[in-house]
PDB file of C-alpha atoms in Angstrom:
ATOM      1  CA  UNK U   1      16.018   3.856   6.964  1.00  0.00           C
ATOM      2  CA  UNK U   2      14.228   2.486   3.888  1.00  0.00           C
ATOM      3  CA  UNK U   3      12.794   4.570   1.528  1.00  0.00           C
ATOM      4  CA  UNK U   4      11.563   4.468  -2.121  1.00  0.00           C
ATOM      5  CA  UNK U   5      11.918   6.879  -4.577  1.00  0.00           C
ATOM      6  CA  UNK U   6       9.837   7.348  -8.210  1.00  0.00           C
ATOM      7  CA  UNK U   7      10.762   9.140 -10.836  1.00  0.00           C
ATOM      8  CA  UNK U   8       8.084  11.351 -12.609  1.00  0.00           C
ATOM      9  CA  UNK U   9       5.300  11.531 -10.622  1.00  0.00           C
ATOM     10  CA  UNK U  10       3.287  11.870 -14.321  1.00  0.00           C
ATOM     11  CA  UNK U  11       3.595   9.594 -17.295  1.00  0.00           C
ATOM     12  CA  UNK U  12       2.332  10.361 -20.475  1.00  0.00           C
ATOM     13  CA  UNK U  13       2.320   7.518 -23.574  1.00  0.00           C
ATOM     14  CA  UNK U  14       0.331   6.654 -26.449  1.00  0.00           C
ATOM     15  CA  UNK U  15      -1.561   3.639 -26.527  1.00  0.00           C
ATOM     16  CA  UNK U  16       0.672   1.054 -28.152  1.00  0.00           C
ATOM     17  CA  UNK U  17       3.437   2.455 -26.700  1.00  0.00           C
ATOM     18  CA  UNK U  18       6.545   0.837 -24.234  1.00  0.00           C
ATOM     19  CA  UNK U  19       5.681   2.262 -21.012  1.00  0.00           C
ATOM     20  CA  UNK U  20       8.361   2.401 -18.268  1.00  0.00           C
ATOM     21  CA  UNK U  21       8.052   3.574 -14.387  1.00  0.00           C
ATOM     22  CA  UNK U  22      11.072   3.855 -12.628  1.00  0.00           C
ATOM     23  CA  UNK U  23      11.266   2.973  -9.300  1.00  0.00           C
ATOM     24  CA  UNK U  24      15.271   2.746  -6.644  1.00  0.00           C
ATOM     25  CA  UNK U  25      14.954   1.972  -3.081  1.00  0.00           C
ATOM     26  CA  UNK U  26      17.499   2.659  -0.644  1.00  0.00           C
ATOM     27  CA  UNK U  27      17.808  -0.406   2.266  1.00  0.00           C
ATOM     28  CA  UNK U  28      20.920  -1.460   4.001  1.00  0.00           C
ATOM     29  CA  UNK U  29      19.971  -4.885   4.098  1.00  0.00           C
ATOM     30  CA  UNK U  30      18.086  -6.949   0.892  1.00  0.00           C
ATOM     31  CA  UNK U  31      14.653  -5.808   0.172  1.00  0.00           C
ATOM     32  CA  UNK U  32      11.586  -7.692  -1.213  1.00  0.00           C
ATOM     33  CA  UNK U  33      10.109  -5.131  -3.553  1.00  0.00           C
ATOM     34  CA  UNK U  34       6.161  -4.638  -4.858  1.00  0.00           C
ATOM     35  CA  UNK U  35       4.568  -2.787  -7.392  1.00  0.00           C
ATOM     36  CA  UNK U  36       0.909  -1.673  -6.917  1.00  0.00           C
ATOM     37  CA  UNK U  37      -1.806  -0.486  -9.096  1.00  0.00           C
ATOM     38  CA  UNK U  38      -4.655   2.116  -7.853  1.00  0.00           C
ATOM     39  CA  UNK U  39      -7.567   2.618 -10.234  1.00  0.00           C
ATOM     40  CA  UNK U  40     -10.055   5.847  -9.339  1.00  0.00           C
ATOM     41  CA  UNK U  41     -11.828   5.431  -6.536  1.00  0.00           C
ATOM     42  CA  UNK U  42     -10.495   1.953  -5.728  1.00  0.00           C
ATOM     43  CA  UNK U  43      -8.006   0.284  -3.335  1.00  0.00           C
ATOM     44  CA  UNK U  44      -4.386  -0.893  -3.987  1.00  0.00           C
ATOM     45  CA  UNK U  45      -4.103  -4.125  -6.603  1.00  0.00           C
ATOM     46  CA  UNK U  46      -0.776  -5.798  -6.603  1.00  0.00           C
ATOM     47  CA  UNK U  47       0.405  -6.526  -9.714  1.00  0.00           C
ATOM     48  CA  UNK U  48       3.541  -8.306  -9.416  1.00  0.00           C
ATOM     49  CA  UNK U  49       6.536  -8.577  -6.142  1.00  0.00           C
ATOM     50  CA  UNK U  50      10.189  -9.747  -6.176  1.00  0.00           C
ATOM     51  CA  UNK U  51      11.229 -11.848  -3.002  1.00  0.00           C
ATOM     52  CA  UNK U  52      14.164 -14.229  -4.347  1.00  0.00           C
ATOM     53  CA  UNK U  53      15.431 -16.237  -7.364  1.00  0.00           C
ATOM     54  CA  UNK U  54      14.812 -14.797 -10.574  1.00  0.00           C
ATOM     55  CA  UNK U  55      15.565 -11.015 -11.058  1.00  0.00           C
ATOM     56  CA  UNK U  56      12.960 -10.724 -13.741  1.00  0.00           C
ATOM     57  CA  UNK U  57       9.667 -10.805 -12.250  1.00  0.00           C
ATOM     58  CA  UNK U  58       6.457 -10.844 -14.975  1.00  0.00           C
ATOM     59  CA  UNK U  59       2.945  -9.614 -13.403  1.00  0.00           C
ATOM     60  CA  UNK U  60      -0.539  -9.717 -14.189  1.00  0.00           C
ATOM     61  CA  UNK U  61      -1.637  -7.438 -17.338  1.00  0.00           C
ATOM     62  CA  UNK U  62       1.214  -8.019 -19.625  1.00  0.00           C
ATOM     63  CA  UNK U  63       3.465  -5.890 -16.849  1.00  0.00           C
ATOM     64  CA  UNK U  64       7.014  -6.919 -15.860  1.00  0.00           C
ATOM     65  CA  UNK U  65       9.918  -5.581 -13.429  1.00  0.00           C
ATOM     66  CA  UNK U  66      13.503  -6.154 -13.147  1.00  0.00           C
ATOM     67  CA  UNK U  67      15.516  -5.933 -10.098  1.00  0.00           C
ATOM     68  CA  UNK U  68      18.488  -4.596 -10.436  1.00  0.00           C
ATOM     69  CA  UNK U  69      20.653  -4.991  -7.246  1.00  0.00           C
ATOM     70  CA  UNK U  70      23.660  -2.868  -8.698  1.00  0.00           C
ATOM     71  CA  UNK U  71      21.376  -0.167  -9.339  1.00  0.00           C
ATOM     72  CA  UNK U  72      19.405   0.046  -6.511  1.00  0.00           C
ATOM     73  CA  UNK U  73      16.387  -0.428  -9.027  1.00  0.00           C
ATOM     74  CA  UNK U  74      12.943  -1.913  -9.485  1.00  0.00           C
ATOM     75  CA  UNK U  75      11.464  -0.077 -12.468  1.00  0.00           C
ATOM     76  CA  UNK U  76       8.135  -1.173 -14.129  1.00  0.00           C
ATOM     77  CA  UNK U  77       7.455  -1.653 -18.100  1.00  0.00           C
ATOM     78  CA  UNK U  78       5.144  -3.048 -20.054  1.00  0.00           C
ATOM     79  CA  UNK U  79       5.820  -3.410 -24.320  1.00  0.00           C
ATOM     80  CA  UNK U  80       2.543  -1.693 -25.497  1.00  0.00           C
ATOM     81  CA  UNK U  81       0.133   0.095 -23.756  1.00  0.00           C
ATOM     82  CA  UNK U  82      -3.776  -0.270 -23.420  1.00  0.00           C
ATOM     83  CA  UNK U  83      -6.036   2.851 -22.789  1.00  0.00           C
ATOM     84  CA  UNK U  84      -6.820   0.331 -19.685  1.00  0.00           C
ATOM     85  CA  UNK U  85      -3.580   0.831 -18.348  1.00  0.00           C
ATOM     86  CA  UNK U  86      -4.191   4.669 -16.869  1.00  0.00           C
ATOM     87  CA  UNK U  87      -4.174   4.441 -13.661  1.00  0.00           C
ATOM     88  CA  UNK U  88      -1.679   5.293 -10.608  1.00  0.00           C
ATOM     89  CA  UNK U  89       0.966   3.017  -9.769  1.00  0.00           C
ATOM     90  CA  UNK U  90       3.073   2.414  -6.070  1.00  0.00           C
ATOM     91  CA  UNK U  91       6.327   0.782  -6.221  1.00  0.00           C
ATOM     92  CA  UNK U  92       7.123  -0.464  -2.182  1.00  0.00           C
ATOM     93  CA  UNK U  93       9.393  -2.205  -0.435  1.00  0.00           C
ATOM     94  CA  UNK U  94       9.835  -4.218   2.991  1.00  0.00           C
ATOM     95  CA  UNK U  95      12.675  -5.482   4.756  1.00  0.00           C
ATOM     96  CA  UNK U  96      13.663  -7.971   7.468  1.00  0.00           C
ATOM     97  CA  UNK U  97      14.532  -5.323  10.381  1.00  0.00           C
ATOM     98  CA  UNK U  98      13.379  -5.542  13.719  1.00  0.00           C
ATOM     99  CA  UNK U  99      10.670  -3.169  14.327  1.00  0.00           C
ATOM    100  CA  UNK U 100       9.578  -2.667  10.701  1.00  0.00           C
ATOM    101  CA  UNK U 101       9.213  -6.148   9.753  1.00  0.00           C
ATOM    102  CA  UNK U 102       5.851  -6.595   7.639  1.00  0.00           C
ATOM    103  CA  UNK U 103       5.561  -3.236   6.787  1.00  0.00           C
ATOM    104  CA  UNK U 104       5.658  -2.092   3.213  1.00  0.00           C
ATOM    105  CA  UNK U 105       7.046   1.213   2.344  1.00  0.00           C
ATOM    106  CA  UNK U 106       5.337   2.967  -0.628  1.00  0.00           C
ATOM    107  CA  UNK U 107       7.108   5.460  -3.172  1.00  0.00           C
ATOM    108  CA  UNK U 108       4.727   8.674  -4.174  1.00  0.00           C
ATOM    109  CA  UNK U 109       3.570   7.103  -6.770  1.00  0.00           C
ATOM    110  CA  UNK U 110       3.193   7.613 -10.814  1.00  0.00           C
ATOM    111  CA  UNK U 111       0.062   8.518 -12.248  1.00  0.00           C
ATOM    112  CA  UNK U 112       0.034   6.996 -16.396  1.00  0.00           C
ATOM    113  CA  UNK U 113      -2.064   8.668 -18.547  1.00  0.00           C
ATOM    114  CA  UNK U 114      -2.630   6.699 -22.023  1.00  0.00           C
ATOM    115  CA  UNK U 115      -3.504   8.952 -25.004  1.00  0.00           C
ATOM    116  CA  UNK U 116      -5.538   7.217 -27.865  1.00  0.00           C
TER     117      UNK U 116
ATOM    118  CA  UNK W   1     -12.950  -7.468  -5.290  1.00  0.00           C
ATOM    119  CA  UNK W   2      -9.156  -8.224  -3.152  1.00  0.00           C
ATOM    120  CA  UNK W   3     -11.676  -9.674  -0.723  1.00  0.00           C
ATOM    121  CA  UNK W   4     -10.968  -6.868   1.860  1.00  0.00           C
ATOM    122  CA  UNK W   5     -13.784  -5.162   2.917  1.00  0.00           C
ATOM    123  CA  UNK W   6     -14.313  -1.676   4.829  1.00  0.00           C
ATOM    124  CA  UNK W   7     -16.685   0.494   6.630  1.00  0.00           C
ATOM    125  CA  UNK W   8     -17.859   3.192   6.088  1.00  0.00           C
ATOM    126  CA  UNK W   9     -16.596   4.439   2.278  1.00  0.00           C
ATOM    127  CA  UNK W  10     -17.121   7.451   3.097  1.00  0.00           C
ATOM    128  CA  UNK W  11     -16.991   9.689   6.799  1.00  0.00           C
ATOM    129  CA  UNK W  12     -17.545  13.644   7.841  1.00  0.00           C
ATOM    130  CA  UNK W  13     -17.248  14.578  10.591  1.00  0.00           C
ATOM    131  CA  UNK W  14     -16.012  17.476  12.552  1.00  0.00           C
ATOM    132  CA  UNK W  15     -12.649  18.569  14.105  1.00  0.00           C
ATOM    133  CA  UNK W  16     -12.582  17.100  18.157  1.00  0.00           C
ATOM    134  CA  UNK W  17     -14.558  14.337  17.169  1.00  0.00           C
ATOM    135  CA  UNK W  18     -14.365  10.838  17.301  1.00  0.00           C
ATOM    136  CA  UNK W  19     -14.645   7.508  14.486  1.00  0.00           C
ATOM    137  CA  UNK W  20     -14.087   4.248  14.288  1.00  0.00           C
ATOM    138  CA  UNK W  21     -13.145   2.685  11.029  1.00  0.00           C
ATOM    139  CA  UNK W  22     -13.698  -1.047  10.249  1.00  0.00           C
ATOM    140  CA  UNK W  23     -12.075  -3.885   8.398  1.00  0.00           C
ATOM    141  CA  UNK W  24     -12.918  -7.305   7.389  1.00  0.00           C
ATOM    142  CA  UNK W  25      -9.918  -9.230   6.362  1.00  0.00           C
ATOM    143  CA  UNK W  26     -10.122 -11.890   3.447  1.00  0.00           C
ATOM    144  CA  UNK W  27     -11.387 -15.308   4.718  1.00  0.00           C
ATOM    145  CA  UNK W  28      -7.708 -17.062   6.483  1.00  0.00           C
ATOM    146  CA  UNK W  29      -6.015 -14.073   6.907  1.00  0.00           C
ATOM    147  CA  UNK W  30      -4.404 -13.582  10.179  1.00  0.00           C
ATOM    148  CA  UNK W  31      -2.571 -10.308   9.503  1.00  0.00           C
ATOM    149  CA  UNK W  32      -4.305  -7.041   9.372  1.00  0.00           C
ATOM    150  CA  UNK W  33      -2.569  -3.022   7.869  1.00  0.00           C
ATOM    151  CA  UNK W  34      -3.270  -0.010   8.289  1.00  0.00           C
ATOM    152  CA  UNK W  35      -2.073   2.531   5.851  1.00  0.00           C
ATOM    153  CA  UNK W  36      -3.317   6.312   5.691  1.00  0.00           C
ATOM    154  CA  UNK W  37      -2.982   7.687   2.395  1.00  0.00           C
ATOM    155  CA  UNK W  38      -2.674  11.763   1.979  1.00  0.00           C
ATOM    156  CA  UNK W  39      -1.472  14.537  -0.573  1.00  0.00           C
ATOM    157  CA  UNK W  40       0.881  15.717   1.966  1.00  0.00           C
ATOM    158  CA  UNK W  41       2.682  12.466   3.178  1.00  0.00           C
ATOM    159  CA  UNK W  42       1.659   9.757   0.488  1.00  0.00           C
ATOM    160  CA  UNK W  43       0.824   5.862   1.511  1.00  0.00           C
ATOM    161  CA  UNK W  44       2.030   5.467   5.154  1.00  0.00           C
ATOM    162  CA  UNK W  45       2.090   2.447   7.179  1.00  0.00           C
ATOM    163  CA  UNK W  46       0.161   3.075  10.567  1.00  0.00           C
ATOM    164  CA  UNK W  47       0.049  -0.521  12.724  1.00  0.00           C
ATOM    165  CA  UNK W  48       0.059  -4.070  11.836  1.00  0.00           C
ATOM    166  CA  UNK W  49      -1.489  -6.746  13.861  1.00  0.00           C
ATOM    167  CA  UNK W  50      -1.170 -10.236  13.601  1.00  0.00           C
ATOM    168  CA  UNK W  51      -4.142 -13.092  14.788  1.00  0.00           C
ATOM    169  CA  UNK W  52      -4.821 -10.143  17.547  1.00  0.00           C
ATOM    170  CA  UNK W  53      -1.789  -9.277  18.623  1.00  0.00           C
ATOM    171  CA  UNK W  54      -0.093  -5.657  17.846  1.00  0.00           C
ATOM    172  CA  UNK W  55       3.262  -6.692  15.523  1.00  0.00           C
ATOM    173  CA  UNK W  56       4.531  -3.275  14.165  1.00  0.00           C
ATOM    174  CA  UNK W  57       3.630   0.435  14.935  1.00  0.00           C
ATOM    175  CA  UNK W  58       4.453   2.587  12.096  1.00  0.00           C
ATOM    176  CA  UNK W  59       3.983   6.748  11.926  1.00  0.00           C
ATOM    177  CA  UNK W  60       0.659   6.342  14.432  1.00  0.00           C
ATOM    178  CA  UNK W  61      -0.245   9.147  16.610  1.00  0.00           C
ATOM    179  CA  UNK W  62      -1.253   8.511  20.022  1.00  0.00           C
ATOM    180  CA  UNK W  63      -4.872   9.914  19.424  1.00  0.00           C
ATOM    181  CA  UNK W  64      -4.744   6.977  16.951  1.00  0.00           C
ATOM    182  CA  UNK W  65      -5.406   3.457  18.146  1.00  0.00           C
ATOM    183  CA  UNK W  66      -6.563   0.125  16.717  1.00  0.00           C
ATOM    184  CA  UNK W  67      -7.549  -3.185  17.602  1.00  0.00           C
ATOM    185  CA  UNK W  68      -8.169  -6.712  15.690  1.00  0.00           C
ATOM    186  CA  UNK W  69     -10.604  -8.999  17.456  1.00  0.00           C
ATOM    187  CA  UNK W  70     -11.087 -12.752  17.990  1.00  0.00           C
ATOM    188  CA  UNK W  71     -12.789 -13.072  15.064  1.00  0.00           C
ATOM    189  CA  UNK W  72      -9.735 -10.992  13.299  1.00  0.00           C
ATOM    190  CA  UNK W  73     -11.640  -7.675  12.058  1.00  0.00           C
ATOM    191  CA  UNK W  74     -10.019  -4.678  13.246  1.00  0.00           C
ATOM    192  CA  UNK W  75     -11.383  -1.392  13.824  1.00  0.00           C
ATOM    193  CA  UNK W  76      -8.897   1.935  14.004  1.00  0.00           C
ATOM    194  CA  UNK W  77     -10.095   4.673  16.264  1.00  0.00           C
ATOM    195  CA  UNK W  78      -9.562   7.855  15.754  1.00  0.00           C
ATOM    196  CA  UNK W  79     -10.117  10.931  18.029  1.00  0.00           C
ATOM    197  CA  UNK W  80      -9.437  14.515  18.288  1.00  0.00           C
ATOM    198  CA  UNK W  81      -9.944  14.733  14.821  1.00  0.00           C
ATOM    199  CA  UNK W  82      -8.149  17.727  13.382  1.00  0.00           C
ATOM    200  CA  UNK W  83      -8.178  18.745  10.018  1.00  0.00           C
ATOM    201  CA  UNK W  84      -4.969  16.960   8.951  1.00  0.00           C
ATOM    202  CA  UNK W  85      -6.236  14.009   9.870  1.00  0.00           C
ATOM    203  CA  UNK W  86      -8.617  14.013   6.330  1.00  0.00           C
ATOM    204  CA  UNK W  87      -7.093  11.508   4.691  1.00  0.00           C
ATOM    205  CA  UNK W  88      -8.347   7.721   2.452  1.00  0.00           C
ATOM    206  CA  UNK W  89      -7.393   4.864   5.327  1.00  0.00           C
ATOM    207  CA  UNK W  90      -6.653   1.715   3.696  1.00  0.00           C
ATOM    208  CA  UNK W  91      -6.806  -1.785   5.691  1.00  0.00           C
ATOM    209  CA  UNK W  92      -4.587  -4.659   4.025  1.00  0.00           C
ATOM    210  CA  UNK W  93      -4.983  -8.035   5.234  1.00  0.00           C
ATOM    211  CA  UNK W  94      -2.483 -11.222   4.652  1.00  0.00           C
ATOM    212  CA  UNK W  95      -2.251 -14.650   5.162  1.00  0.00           C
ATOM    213  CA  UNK W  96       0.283 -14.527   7.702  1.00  0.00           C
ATOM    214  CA  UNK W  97       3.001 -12.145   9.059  1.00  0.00           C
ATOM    215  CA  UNK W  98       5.967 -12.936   6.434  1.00  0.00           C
ATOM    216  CA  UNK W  99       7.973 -10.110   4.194  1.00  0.00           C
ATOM    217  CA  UNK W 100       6.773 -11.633   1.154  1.00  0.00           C
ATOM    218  CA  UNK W 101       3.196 -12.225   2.340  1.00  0.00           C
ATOM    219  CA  UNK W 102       1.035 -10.169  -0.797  1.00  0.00           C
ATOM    220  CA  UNK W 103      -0.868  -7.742   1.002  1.00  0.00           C
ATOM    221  CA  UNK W 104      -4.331  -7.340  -0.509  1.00  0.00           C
ATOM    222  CA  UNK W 105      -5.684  -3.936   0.359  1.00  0.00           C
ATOM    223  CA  UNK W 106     -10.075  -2.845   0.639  1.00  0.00           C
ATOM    224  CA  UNK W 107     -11.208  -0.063  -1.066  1.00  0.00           C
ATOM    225  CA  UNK W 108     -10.636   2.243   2.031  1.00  0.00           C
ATOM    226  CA  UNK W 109     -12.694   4.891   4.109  1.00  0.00           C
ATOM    227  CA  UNK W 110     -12.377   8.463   2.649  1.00  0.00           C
ATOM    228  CA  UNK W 111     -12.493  10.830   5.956  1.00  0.00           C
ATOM    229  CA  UNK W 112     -13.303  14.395   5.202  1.00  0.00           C
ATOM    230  CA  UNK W 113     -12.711  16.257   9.031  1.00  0.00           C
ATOM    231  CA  UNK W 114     -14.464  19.665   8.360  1.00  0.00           C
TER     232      UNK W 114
END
């Protein structure tokens, strides 16, 4: 079975600061992988997804995300942060499998607070 | 805006009742999700329908069904309610049925079963 795992479900970092959301998956077969952004009150925003090619994936909002096939890894940084940034974030995953296709499994999800 | 639109935002209603939940997906998009989002269980996939056909069933319960129409809005009904079932539904809708298809998600229906 797939499944998605985030470490920290709270982030703390002061404005200006490298943020960094970790994210593994476990899947048995290669995964296409998604992070998410949830603001208060508000739906699910994708910000960027890795399906093939390069392992470095950049997003929208200055975020990027690395896959990291050795390590089982998708994790989520950005170089400085913005007050704008606080928000909840989903890392997910899908896979090619029979019953499950199109379906994206979601980690628990970090919440980032930015201090000023 | 993703595009995605829902109705209501908001539902209460009581335990043993019944609601229907709607969603509008973006203009061209033939695939329609549904996710429930809870404290206890986190973002789960429910069912996944593609140009009106049922494609994937996910952690559903059979007083639980949905639909997507010819003109490809879906509606999720709900009945029984219990208390558990208070939860923020989200609909996703994408272009087609492919793994790396971006799924662009609606704000989502907040249902409070008192």
């Amino acid at each position: 079975a797939q499944s998605v795992t985030q470490l920290g479900s709270h982030v703390s970092v002061s404005e200006g600061a490298l943020v960094l959301l970790r994210c593994n998956y476990s899947s048995s077969v290669p995964p296409y992988l998604f992070w998410y952004v949830q603001y208060p009150n508000q739906g699910l925003q994708l910000l960027l997804k890795y399906t093939t090619g390069a392992t470095l994936v950049k997003g929208i909002n200055g975020f990027e995300a690395e896959f990291k096939k050795s390590e089982t890894s998708f994790h989520l940084t950005k170089p400085s942060a913005h007050m704008s940034d606080a928000a909840e974030y989903f890392c997910a995953v899908s896979v090619a499998r029979g019953s499950t296709l199109g379906r994206l499994y979601f980690g628990r999800g970090t919440q980032l607070t930015v201090w000023p | 805006d993703s595009g995605v639109t829902q109705t209501p935002k908001h539902l209460i209603t009581a335990t043993g009742q019944r609601v229907t939940l709607r969603c509008s997906p973006r203009s061209g998009d033939l695939s329609v999700y549904w996710y429930q989002q809870s404290l206890d269980q986190g973002l789960q996939f429910l069912i996944h329908y593609y140009n009106g056909e049922e494609r994937a069933k996910g952690n559903i319960l059979e007083r639980f069904s949905a639909q997507q129409f010819p003109d490809l809005h879906s509606e999720l009904n709900l009945s029984s309610l219990e208390l558990g079932d208070s939860a923020l539904y989200f609909c996703a809708s994408s272009v087609r049925d492919r793994l790396t298809d971006t799924q662009y998600f609606g704000p989502g229906t907040r249902l409070t079963v008192l």
